[in-house]
Amino acid sequence: MKILVNHLGYSVSGYKKVLIACEKVETPSHFTLVDENDKVAFMGDLRHIGAVARWETGEYYLGEFSDFATEGKYRIRVGHVVSESFAIDSFLLTMRMINATAYYFKAQRSSGEWLHEDRNLPFKGGREGTVDAHGGWYDATGDYGIHFSHLSHSTYYNPQQMPFSAYAFFRTYENLGSNGNEFYTMIRRRLLDEGFWGADFLVRMQAPSGTFFRSINRSGALDAVQGTRFIGFEYHGSSSQFSEEAATAKDETVTDEFYETSFRSGGGSAIAALAIASRHYYPSREYRQEDYIRCAAKAWFHLIKNNEKYTNDGKWNLVDEYCALLAAIELYKTTEEYTFLGSAREMAQRMYARTVPVGEGLRRLEVVEGEPYFHASDEGLPVIALLHYAEIEPDQERRSEAVGYAEEIMRWKIEITDSLPNPFGYPRFEQEVNGTMVAKFFFPHETTVSPWWQGDNARIASLASAAKELSEVSQDDKLVQRCQKLAQDTLDWIMGLNPFDSCMIEGYGRNNIQYFFKKRYDFMNCPGGIVNGITSGLHDEEGIAYVSTPTDEVDDNWRWAEQWIPHVSWFLYAMGLRQE
């Protein structure tokens, strides 16, 4: 028997659960919450949930103690088995995690010989000139490159990477400032400091066209730094990330657009971050406030006319639209210019048109017609963009429409999540497989980004963020309660309440997984960073995997153990939304 809890603890006012993983012959019926003196503080019943898919991790029993609201350190006891200690408190957990993630980003700032090289970067391939591209944050444990978005060849799965991190710092700064808690004063200063580090880099990465250079290429894993860094491009038809040469390299002519961003490949989130930066002051910033909004507006007006030139397929899709909506919202909030409100309305309408009714009060998002939307890192962002649009919309009817669509999208997400035994409350999604919609737990092995697939911690933290934001505005009490539970379930998973009893935040909790590369440990994970996380099985998408030691089949466990900035950005964002 194994008792699974959030390693770091629970908020006084929030949803609290414990899971018991055990063999079929074990049938626990109740649990006891005991304090540091082993005194009984609460007793509750356990409900049998059963096994999950083909995880082969045992039978699960669920217990809840949400009504218990006394601060302190506690353990769970079931029979003779006792859990590790955890906290119940107000504010402290939120503050610790925001503080940890901010320190992680400070450690990921480009510095030393990387910073020196990036002050005068040439282009990969035939483009001439150099760029002062110093600054920004390294992308991942084993990737010292800096990316607005990779996977651009995939059409639908562009992650929002470095620019979204800057956006998350600014939005978290504003979110914490709106809840009236004086204890966040020093943390908010540090959030601004980090946000402006990102914003200054975005200004430097603006291309003469008006949009942005997409990526600083990483060197080989163990190569010298000098002379190995470039402003990179990506082929439109295939990726060179996992091979020496992209499959379509001989078929594609690289033009300036291959080096630069569309809305979906980081341009939209960069505009949004710069627009927010122009609303705030902090001494560490390198540019004037008017410089940030000027760069943001220049990028906007170029991309709104030319976005198709920078996409791999020459078309708009849902990802472009929610990224453009995010940009238009922040431009309008900063400038109050009606043209940006009009553009936000247009993007919202385009997003509505990409939904399909699938039941009463339920809508499925489609990235293009017939293709259900799911995403490895930003699945909650469409809902968040619609809710942020509702915040700026002066027309009551339009505002209600935006919230209504957000509610129906999330109800469908919850419907899929709850459609089979799922004691962890892990958010599920649909993928079309041979003409049939199949519900899945983890990002699939077979997509247009294959062979790329990895853990979902950014995806689920983005959904936690969406659920939390929706719970603050929805008038549907049942949906509000379910969204609050979804948000807590996903954060619990990251903080250790998962089948592997592993906290995925380095330096916190227990059983932190470590990253190995070709059976070496040269790339060490950084405290406060979050690893990719748990995936489906290596050969069974209904199974589960979390590879922590080298095997004959896996000599590089990046899919599970490599830290990546979108995970941390979305976790930071979600924690900043917690109202204790």
Coordinates of C-alpha atoms in Angstrom, one line a residue:
M1 CA 0.0 0.0 0.0
K2 CA 1.2 3.5 -0.9
I3 CA -0.3 6.8 0.4
L4 CA -0.1 9.5 -2.2
V5 CA -0.4 13.2 -1.1
N6 CA 0.7 16.6 -2.4
H7 CA 4.3 16.6 -1.1
L8 CA 4.3 20.4 -0.4
G9 CA 0.8 20.7 1.0
Y10 CA -2.6 22.2 0.6
S11 CA -4.3 25.6 1.1
V12 CA -6.6 26.0 4.0
S13 CA -9.6 26.8 1.9
G14 CA -9.0 24.6 -1.1
Y15 CA -9.8 21.1 -2.3
K16 CA -7.7 18.4 -0.5
K17 CA -7.5 14.8 -1.4
V18 CA -5.4 11.7 -0.7
L19 CA -5.1 8.6 -2.9
I20 CA -4.3 5.1 -1.7
A21 CA -2.6 2.8 -4.2
C22 CA -2.8 -0.8 -3.3
E23 CA -3.2 -4.4 -4.6
K24 CA -6.6 -5.9 -5.3
V25 CA -6.5 -7.9 -2.1
E26 CA -6.3 -4.7 0.0
T27 CA -9.6 -3.0 0.7
P28 CA -9.0 0.1 2.9
S29 CA -12.2 1.8 4.0
H30 CA -11.1 5.0 5.9
F31 CA -8.2 7.3 6.6
T32 CA -7.1 9.4 9.5
L33 CA -5.4 12.8 9.4
V34 CA -3.0 13.2 12.3
D35 CA -1.0 16.2 13.5
E36 CA 2.6 16.5 14.5
N37 CA 1.9 15.1 17.9
D38 CA 0.1 12.1 16.3
K39 CA -3.2 13.4 17.5
V40 CA -6.3 12.6 15.3
A41 CA -7.4 15.8 13.6
F42 CA -9.8 14.4 11.0
M43 CA -11.3 11.0 9.9
G44 CA -12.7 10.3 6.5
D45 CA -14.0 7.5 4.3
L46 CA -12.2 6.1 1.3
R47 CA -14.0 5.5 -2.0
H48 CA -12.9 2.7 -4.4
I49 CA -12.1 4.1 -7.8
G50 CA -10.3 1.2 -9.4
A51 CA -7.4 0.8 -11.8
V52 CA -6.6 3.4 -14.5
A53 CA -6.4 2.4 -18.2
R54 CA -3.4 0.1 -18.6
W55 CA -1.2 1.9 -16.1
E56 CA -0.6 -1.2 -14.0
T57 CA 0.0 1.0 -10.9
G58 CA -2.6 -0.7 -8.7
E59 CA -6.1 -0.1 -7.4
Y60 CA -6.9 3.4 -6.2
Y61 CA -9.0 4.6 -3.3
L62 CA -9.9 8.3 -2.9
G63 CA -10.3 10.3 0.3
E64 CA -11.2 13.9 0.7
F65 CA -10.6 16.3 3.6
S66 CA -11.4 19.7 2.0
D67 CA -13.5 20.7 5.0
F68 CA -10.6 20.5 7.3
A69 CA -9.2 24.0 7.6
T70 CA -6.6 24.2 10.4
E71 CA -3.1 25.2 9.6
G72 CA -0.2 22.9 10.6
K73 CA 1.8 19.9 9.6
Y74 CA 0.0 16.6 9.1
R75 CA 0.2 13.0 8.0
I76 CA -2.3 10.5 6.6
R77 CA -2.7 7.1 8.3
V78 CA -4.3 4.1 6.8
G79 CA -4.1 1.1 9.0
H80 CA -0.4 0.7 9.9
V81 CA 0.8 2.8 6.9
V82 CA 1.6 6.5 7.4
S83 CA 2.3 9.1 4.8
E84 CA 5.1 11.6 4.7
S85 CA 4.4 15.0 6.4
F86 CA 2.8 17.8 4.5
A87 CA 1.5 21.3 5.3
I88 CA -1.9 23.0 5.4
D89 CA -1.5 26.7 5.3
S90 CA -2.5 30.1 3.8
F91 CA -0.3 31.9 1.3
L92 CA 3.0 30.2 2.2
L93 CA 2.7 27.4 -0.4
T94 CA 1.9 29.9 -3.1
M95 CA 4.7 32.2 -2.1
R96 CA 7.2 29.4 -1.9
M97 CA 6.4 28.1 -5.4
I98 CA 6.3 31.5 -7.0
N99 CA 9.6 32.3 -5.4
A100 CA 11.1 29.0 -6.5
T101 CA 10.1 29.4 -10.1
A102 CA 11.3 33.0 -10.2
Y103 CA 14.7 31.8 -9.0
Y104 CA 14.7 29.1 -11.6
F105 CA 14.4 31.7 -14.3
K106 CA 17.1 33.8 -12.8
A107 CA 19.4 30.8 -13.1
Q108 CA 18.3 30.2 -16.8
R109 CA 19.3 33.7 -17.9
S110 CA 21.8 33.6 -20.8
S111 CA 25.1 34.6 -19.2
G112 CA 28.9 34.0 -19.4
E113 CA 30.2 32.8 -22.8
W114 CA 26.7 32.3 -24.2
L115 CA 25.9 35.9 -23.5
H116 CA 29.2 37.0 -25.0
E117 CA 28.5 35.0 -28.2
D118 CA 24.9 36.2 -28.5
R119 CA 25.9 39.9 -28.7
N120 CA 27.0 39.4 -32.3
L121 CA 25.2 36.4 -33.8
P122 CA 25.4 35.5 -37.5
F123 CA 22.6 33.6 -39.3
K124 CA 22.5 29.9 -40.0
G125 CA 22.4 29.4 -43.7
G126 CA 22.6 32.0 -46.4
R127 CA 21.1 35.1 -44.7
E128 CA 23.7 37.9 -44.2
G129 CA 24.3 40.2 -41.3
T130 CA 24.5 39.8 -37.5
V131 CA 22.1 40.4 -34.6
D132 CA 22.8 41.6 -31.0
A133 CA 20.6 38.9 -29.4
H134 CA 22.0 38.8 -25.9
G135 CA 19.7 38.0 -23.0
G136 CA 16.7 35.7 -22.8
W137 CA 16.4 32.4 -21.0
Y138 CA 17.8 29.0 -22.0
D139 CA 15.1 26.8 -23.2
A140 CA 15.7 23.5 -21.4
T141 CA 18.2 21.5 -19.3
G142 CA 19.9 20.1 -22.4
D143 CA 19.1 23.0 -24.7
Y144 CA 21.0 26.3 -24.2
G145 CA 19.3 27.7 -27.3
I146 CA 16.6 30.4 -26.9
H147 CA 13.4 29.9 -28.8
F148 CA 10.2 31.9 -29.4
S149 CA 8.7 28.6 -30.5
H150 CA 10.1 25.4 -32.0
L151 CA 8.1 22.7 -33.9
S152 CA 6.9 25.4 -36.4
H153 CA 6.8 22.7 -39.1
S154 CA 4.1 20.9 -37.2
T155 CA 1.3 23.4 -38.1
Y156 CA -0.8 22.9 -35.0
Y157 CA 1.6 22.3 -32.1
N158 CA 3.7 25.4 -31.8
P159 CA 4.6 25.8 -28.1
Q160 CA 4.7 29.3 -26.7
Q161 CA 8.2 29.4 -25.2
M162 CA 10.5 32.3 -24.3
P163 CA 8.0 35.2 -25.1
F164 CA 5.2 33.6 -23.1
S165 CA 7.6 33.3 -20.1
A166 CA 7.9 37.1 -20.1
Y167 CA 4.2 37.4 -20.5
A168 CA 3.6 35.1 -17.5
F169 CA 5.9 37.2 -15.3
F170 CA 4.0 40.4 -16.1
R171 CA 0.5 38.8 -15.8
T172 CA 1.5 37.2 -12.5
Y173 CA 2.7 40.5 -11.3
E174 CA -0.6 42.1 -12.1
N175 CA -2.7 39.1 -10.8
L176 CA -0.9 39.2 -7.4
G177 CA -1.4 43.0 -7.2
S178 CA -5.1 42.6 -7.6
N179 CA -5.8 40.3 -4.7
G180 CA -4.9 42.8 -1.9
N181 CA -2.3 40.6 -0.2
E182 CA 0.5 42.8 1.1
F183 CA 2.8 39.8 1.6
Y184 CA 3.5 39.6 -2.1
T185 CA 5.3 43.0 -2.3
M186 CA 8.9 41.7 -2.6
I187 CA 8.0 38.8 -4.8
R188 CA 6.2 41.2 -7.2
R189 CA 9.4 43.3 -7.5
R190 CA 11.3 40.2 -8.5
L191 CA 8.6 39.3 -11.0
L192 CA 9.0 42.7 -12.7
D193 CA 12.7 42.3 -12.7
E194 CA 12.5 39.0 -14.5
G195 CA 9.7 40.1 -16.8
F196 CA 11.8 43.1 -18.1
W197 CA 14.8 40.8 -18.6
G198 CA 12.5 38.9 -21.1
A199 CA 11.0 42.1 -22.6
D200 CA 14.4 43.6 -23.3
F201 CA 15.4 40.5 -25.2
L202 CA 12.2 40.6 -27.2
V203 CA 13.1 44.2 -28.3
R204 CA 16.5 43.0 -29.5
M205 CA 15.0 40.1 -31.4
Q206 CA 12.7 42.3 -33.5
A207 CA 13.5 41.8 -37.2
P208 CA 13.6 44.7 -39.7
S209 CA 10.3 43.4 -41.1
G210 CA 8.6 44.1 -37.8
T211 CA 8.1 40.6 -36.6
F212 CA 10.8 38.7 -34.6
F213 CA 13.7 36.3 -35.1
R214 CA 12.4 32.9 -34.1
S215 CA 15.4 31.1 -32.5
I216 CA 19.0 31.1 -31.3
N217 CA 20.1 27.7 -32.3
R218 CA 21.7 25.5 -29.6
S219 CA 25.1 24.0 -30.3
G220 CA 25.7 20.3 -30.1
A221 CA 25.1 19.0 -26.6
L222 CA 28.8 18.9 -25.6
D223 CA 30.3 21.3 -28.2
A224 CA 32.3 24.4 -27.4
V225 CA 30.2 27.6 -27.3
Q226 CA 32.4 29.8 -29.4
G227 CA 31.4 29.9 -33.1
T228 CA 28.5 27.4 -32.7
R229 CA 25.5 29.7 -32.0
F230 CA 23.4 31.2 -34.8
I231 CA 20.1 32.9 -35.4
G232 CA 18.3 29.8 -36.8
F233 CA 15.6 29.0 -39.2
E234 CA 13.2 26.0 -39.5
Y235 CA 12.1 24.3 -42.6
H236 CA 8.3 24.4 -43.2
G237 CA 7.9 20.8 -44.1
S238 CA 10.1 19.0 -41.6
S239 CA 12.3 19.4 -38.5
S240 CA 16.0 19.1 -38.2
Q241 CA 15.8 18.9 -34.4
F242 CA 16.5 15.2 -34.2
S243 CA 18.7 14.7 -37.3
E244 CA 21.6 16.3 -39.1
E245 CA 19.3 17.5 -41.9
A246 CA 15.6 18.0 -42.3
A247 CA 13.8 15.6 -44.6
T248 CA 12.7 18.5 -46.9
A249 CA 16.0 20.4 -46.8
K250 CA 16.7 19.7 -50.5
D251 CA 13.1 20.7 -51.5
E252 CA 12.7 24.0 -49.7
T253 CA 14.3 27.4 -50.5
V254 CA 15.1 29.3 -47.3
T255 CA 14.0 32.9 -47.4
D256 CA 14.0 35.6 -44.7
E257 CA 10.5 34.4 -43.5
F258 CA 12.0 31.0 -42.4
Y259 CA 13.9 32.9 -39.7
E260 CA 11.0 34.9 -38.4
T261 CA 7.8 34.4 -36.4
S262 CA 4.1 34.1 -37.2
F263 CA 1.5 34.8 -34.5
R264 CA 1.5 31.1 -33.7
S265 CA 5.3 30.7 -33.5
G266 CA 5.8 33.2 -30.7
G267 CA 4.9 36.5 -32.4
G268 CA 1.6 36.9 -30.7
S269 CA 2.9 36.2 -27.2
A270 CA 5.9 38.5 -27.8
I271 CA 3.5 41.3 -28.7
A272 CA 1.4 40.7 -25.6
A273 CA 4.5 40.7 -23.3
L274 CA 5.8 43.9 -24.8
A275 CA 2.5 45.6 -24.5
I276 CA 2.3 44.8 -20.8
A277 CA 5.9 45.8 -20.3
S278 CA 5.0 49.3 -21.5
R279 CA 2.5 49.7 -18.7
H280 CA 5.1 49.2 -16.0
Y281 CA 8.3 50.8 -14.7
Y282 CA 11.3 49.0 -13.1
P283 CA 14.8 50.3 -12.9
S284 CA 16.4 47.2 -14.4
R285 CA 14.8 47.7 -17.8
E286 CA 17.0 48.7 -20.7
Y287 CA 14.5 50.6 -22.8
R288 CA 11.9 53.3 -22.3
Q289 CA 8.3 52.3 -21.8
E290 CA 7.4 53.8 -25.2
D291 CA 10.0 51.6 -26.8
Y292 CA 8.1 48.4 -25.7
I293 CA 4.7 49.6 -27.1
R294 CA 6.3 50.8 -30.3
C295 CA 7.9 47.4 -30.9
A296 CA 4.6 45.6 -30.0
A297 CA 2.5 47.8 -32.4
K298 CA 5.1 47.5 -35.2
A299 CA 5.0 43.7 -35.0
W300 CA 1.2 43.7 -34.7
F301 CA 0.6 45.8 -37.8
H302 CA 3.1 43.7 -39.8
L303 CA 1.7 40.3 -38.8
I304 CA -2.0 41.2 -39.1
K305 CA -1.3 41.8 -42.8
N306 CA 1.4 39.2 -43.4
N307 CA 0.9 36.3 -41.0
E308 CA 0.4 33.7 -43.7
K309 CA 3.9 34.4 -45.0
Y310 CA 5.4 33.2 -41.8
T311 CA 3.3 30.1 -41.2
N312 CA 4.5 26.8 -42.5
D313 CA 1.3 26.2 -44.5
G314 CA 0.4 29.7 -45.6
K315 CA -2.8 29.7 -43.5
W316 CA -4.3 30.8 -40.2
N317 CA -5.4 28.3 -37.7
L318 CA -6.7 28.4 -34.1
V319 CA -3.2 28.8 -32.6
D320 CA -2.6 31.9 -34.7
E321 CA -6.0 33.3 -33.6
Y322 CA -5.7 32.8 -29.8
C323 CA -2.1 34.2 -29.9
A324 CA -3.3 37.2 -32.0
L325 CA -6.2 37.6 -29.6
L326 CA -3.8 37.7 -26.6
A327 CA -1.7 40.4 -28.4
A328 CA -4.8 42.5 -29.3
I329 CA -6.0 42.4 -25.7
E330 CA -2.8 43.7 -24.2
L331 CA -2.4 46.3 -27.0
Y332 CA -5.9 47.6 -26.2
K333 CA -5.3 47.6 -22.5
T334 CA -2.2 49.7 -22.9
T335 CA -3.3 52.1 -25.7
E336 CA -7.1 52.1 -25.5
E337 CA -7.1 52.4 -29.3
Y338 CA -10.4 51.1 -30.7
T339 CA -8.6 49.3 -33.6
F340 CA -7.2 46.8 -31.2
L341 CA -10.6 46.2 -29.6
G342 CA -12.0 45.6 -33.1
S343 CA -9.2 43.1 -33.8
A344 CA -9.9 41.3 -30.5
R345 CA -13.5 41.0 -31.4
E346 CA -12.6 39.6 -34.8
M347 CA -10.2 37.0 -33.4
A348 CA -12.8 35.9 -30.8
Q349 CA -15.4 35.4 -33.5
R350 CA -12.9 33.3 -35.5
M351 CA -12.3 31.2 -32.4
Y352 CA -16.1 30.7 -31.9
A353 CA -16.3 29.5 -35.5
R354 CA -13.8 26.8 -34.6
T355 CA -16.0 25.2 -32.0
V356 CA -18.4 22.3 -32.6
P357 CA -21.4 21.5 -30.3
V358 CA -21.0 18.0 -28.9
G359 CA -23.9 18.1 -26.4
E360 CA -26.0 20.5 -24.3
G361 CA -23.7 23.2 -23.0
L362 CA -20.6 21.4 -24.5
R363 CA -18.3 22.5 -27.3
R364 CA -15.2 20.9 -28.8
L365 CA -12.5 23.2 -30.1
E366 CA -11.0 22.4 -33.5
V367 CA -7.6 23.7 -34.6
V368 CA -8.9 23.6 -38.2
E369 CA -12.2 22.1 -39.4
G370 CA -12.3 18.4 -38.5
E371 CA -9.2 18.4 -36.3
P372 CA -9.8 18.4 -32.5
Y373 CA -7.6 20.8 -30.6
F374 CA -5.1 19.5 -28.1
H375 CA -1.7 20.7 -27.3
A376 CA 1.5 19.6 -25.6
S377 CA 2.0 22.9 -23.7
D378 CA -0.8 25.5 -24.1
E379 CA -4.1 23.6 -24.1
G380 CA -5.6 26.1 -21.7
L381 CA -4.6 29.2 -23.6
P382 CA -7.7 29.5 -25.8
V383 CA -10.0 29.6 -22.8
I384 CA -7.7 32.1 -21.1
A385 CA -7.6 34.3 -24.2
L386 CA -11.4 34.4 -24.3
L387 CA -11.7 35.2 -20.6
H388 CA -9.1 38.1 -21.0
Y389 CA -11.1 39.3 -24.0
A390 CA -14.2 39.4 -21.8
E391 CA -12.3 41.6 -19.3
I392 CA -11.8 44.3 -21.9
E393 CA -15.0 44.0 -23.8
P394 CA -17.3 47.0 -22.9
D395 CA -20.4 45.5 -24.6
Q396 CA -22.2 43.2 -22.1
E397 CA -23.6 40.9 -24.7
R398 CA -20.3 40.3 -26.3
R399 CA -18.7 39.8 -22.9
S400 CA -21.2 37.2 -21.9
E401 CA -20.7 35.4 -25.2
A402 CA -17.0 35.1 -24.6
V403 CA -17.5 33.7 -21.1
G404 CA -20.2 31.4 -22.4
Y405 CA -17.9 29.9 -25.0
A406 CA -15.1 29.5 -22.4
E407 CA -17.6 27.6 -20.2
E408 CA -18.7 25.3 -22.9
I409 CA -15.2 24.4 -23.9
M410 CA -14.2 23.7 -20.3
R411 CA -17.3 21.6 -19.7
W412 CA -16.3 19.4 -22.6
K413 CA -12.8 19.1 -21.3
I414 CA -14.2 18.1 -17.9
E415 CA -16.6 15.6 -19.6
I416 CA -13.7 13.8 -21.3
T417 CA -11.6 13.9 -18.1
D418 CA -14.5 12.3 -16.1
S419 CA -15.5 9.7 -18.7
L420 CA -13.6 6.8 -17.1
P421 CA -11.9 6.0 -13.8
N422 CA -9.5 8.9 -13.2
P423 CA -8.7 9.2 -9.5
F424 CA -5.9 11.8 -10.1
G425 CA -8.3 14.0 -12.1
Y426 CA -5.7 14.1 -14.9
P427 CA -7.0 16.3 -17.8
R428 CA -7.7 14.2 -20.9
F429 CA -8.2 15.2 -24.5
E430 CA -9.5 13.8 -27.8
Q431 CA -7.4 12.8 -30.9
E432 CA -8.8 11.6 -34.2
V433 CA -7.4 8.1 -34.9
N434 CA -8.5 6.5 -38.2
G435 CA -11.7 8.6 -38.3
T436 CA -12.7 7.9 -34.7
M437 CA -12.3 10.3 -31.8
V438 CA -10.2 8.7 -29.1
A439 CA -9.8 10.1 -25.6
K440 CA -6.3 10.0 -24.2
F441 CA -4.3 11.0 -21.1
F442 CA -0.9 11.9 -22.5
F443 CA 0.4 13.7 -25.6
P444 CA 0.4 11.1 -28.4
H445 CA 3.5 9.5 -29.9
E446 CA 2.1 9.8 -33.4
T447 CA 1.4 13.4 -34.5
T448 CA 2.9 15.9 -37.0
V449 CA 5.7 16.5 -34.5
S450 CA 6.8 12.8 -34.3
P451 CA 9.2 11.6 -33.1
W452 CA 8.8 14.5 -30.6
W453 CA 6.6 13.6 -27.6
Q454 CA 7.2 14.2 -23.9
G455 CA 5.6 14.8 -20.5
D456 CA 2.6 17.1 -20.2
N457 CA 3.3 19.3 -17.2
A458 CA 3.0 22.6 -19.2
R459 CA -0.3 21.3 -20.8
I460 CA -1.9 20.4 -17.5
A461 CA -0.7 23.6 -15.7
S462 CA -2.1 25.7 -18.6
L463 CA -5.5 23.9 -18.0
A464 CA -5.2 24.5 -14.3
S465 CA -4.7 28.2 -15.1
A466 CA -7.8 28.2 -17.4
A467 CA -9.9 26.4 -14.9
K468 CA -8.9 28.8 -12.1
E469 CA -9.6 31.9 -14.2
L470 CA -13.0 30.5 -15.3
S471 CA -13.9 29.7 -11.7
E472 CA -13.5 33.4 -10.9
V473 CA -16.1 34.7 -13.4
S474 CA -18.6 31.8 -14.1
Q475 CA -22.0 32.1 -12.6
D476 CA -22.5 28.3 -12.9
D477 CA -21.8 27.1 -9.3
K478 CA -21.4 23.4 -10.4
L479 CA -18.9 24.4 -13.1
V480 CA -17.0 26.7 -10.6
Q481 CA -16.6 23.9 -8.1
R482 CA -15.5 21.4 -10.8
C483 CA -13.0 23.9 -12.2
Q484 CA -11.5 24.5 -8.8
K485 CA -11.1 20.7 -8.4
L486 CA -9.5 20.4 -11.9
A487 CA -7.0 23.1 -11.1
Q488 CA -6.0 21.6 -7.8
D489 CA -5.8 18.0 -9.2
T490 CA -3.3 19.1 -11.8
L491 CA -1.2 21.1 -9.4
D492 CA -1.2 18.2 -7.0
W493 CA 0.1 15.9 -9.8
I494 CA 3.1 18.2 -10.4
M495 CA 3.8 18.5 -6.7
G496 CA 4.0 14.8 -6.1
L497 CA 0.4 13.3 -6.0
N498 CA 1.0 11.0 -8.9
P499 CA 1.5 7.3 -9.4
F500 CA 5.3 7.6 -9.0
D501 CA 5.1 9.6 -5.8
S502 CA 7.5 12.1 -7.5
C503 CA 7.5 15.9 -7.0
M504 CA 8.5 17.3 -10.4
I505 CA 9.9 20.5 -9.0
E506 CA 13.7 20.1 -8.5
G507 CA 14.7 20.6 -4.9
Y508 CA 11.2 20.3 -3.5
G509 CA 9.3 17.3 -2.2
R510 CA 10.6 13.8 -2.7
N511 CA 11.8 11.5 -5.5
N512 CA 12.9 14.3 -7.9
I513 CA 13.8 12.6 -11.2
Q514 CA 17.2 13.4 -12.7
Y515 CA 18.1 14.0 -16.3
F516 CA 20.7 11.8 -18.0
F517 CA 22.1 12.3 -21.5
K518 CA 23.7 9.3 -23.2
K519 CA 24.1 7.9 -19.7
R520 CA 26.0 11.0 -18.6
Y521 CA 24.8 13.6 -16.1
D522 CA 26.5 16.7 -17.5
F523 CA 23.2 18.6 -17.7
M524 CA 22.0 19.0 -14.1
N525 CA 18.4 20.2 -13.4
C526 CA 18.1 23.5 -11.6
P527 CA 16.2 24.1 -8.3
G528 CA 12.7 25.4 -8.9
G529 CA 12.6 24.1 -12.4
I530 CA 9.9 21.6 -13.5
V531 CA 10.6 18.5 -15.6
N532 CA 8.7 17.3 -18.6
G533 CA 6.9 14.7 -16.5
I534 CA 5.0 11.5 -16.9
T535 CA 4.0 10.1 -20.3
S536 CA 2.1 7.2 -21.8
G537 CA 4.0 3.9 -22.1
L538 CA 7.0 3.6 -24.4
H539 CA 5.0 1.1 -26.6
D540 CA 1.5 1.5 -25.2
E541 CA -0.4 4.8 -25.2
E542 CA -2.8 3.4 -22.6
G543 CA 0.1 2.7 -20.4
I544 CA 2.3 5.0 -18.3
A545 CA 6.0 5.7 -18.1
Y546 CA 8.5 7.8 -16.1
V547 CA 12.0 6.7 -17.0
S548 CA 14.4 7.7 -14.2
T549 CA 17.5 5.4 -14.8
P550 CA 19.2 4.4 -18.1
T551 CA 18.0 1.2 -19.8
D552 CA 18.9 -0.7 -22.9
E553 CA 16.2 1.2 -24.7
V554 CA 16.6 4.7 -23.2
D555 CA 20.0 6.3 -22.8
D556 CA 18.6 9.9 -22.8
N557 CA 15.5 10.4 -20.6
W558 CA 14.7 14.0 -21.9
R559 CA 11.1 13.0 -22.5
W560 CA 10.5 12.7 -18.8
A561 CA 13.4 14.4 -16.8
E562 CA 14.5 17.4 -18.8
Q563 CA 13.3 20.8 -17.5
W564 CA 11.6 23.1 -20.0
I565 CA 10.6 26.7 -19.5
P566 CA 6.9 26.3 -20.6
H567 CA 6.3 24.0 -17.7
V568 CA 7.7 26.5 -15.2
S569 CA 5.9 29.5 -16.9
W570 CA 2.5 27.9 -16.7
F571 CA 3.0 26.6 -13.2
L572 CA 4.1 30.2 -12.1
Y573 CA 1.0 31.5 -13.9
A574 CA -1.3 29.0 -12.2
M575 CA 0.1 29.6 -8.7
G576 CA -0.3 33.4 -9.2
L577 CA -4.0 32.8 -9.7
R578 CA -4.6 31.0 -6.4
Q579 CA -6.7 33.1 -4.1
E580 CA -6.0 31.8 -0.6

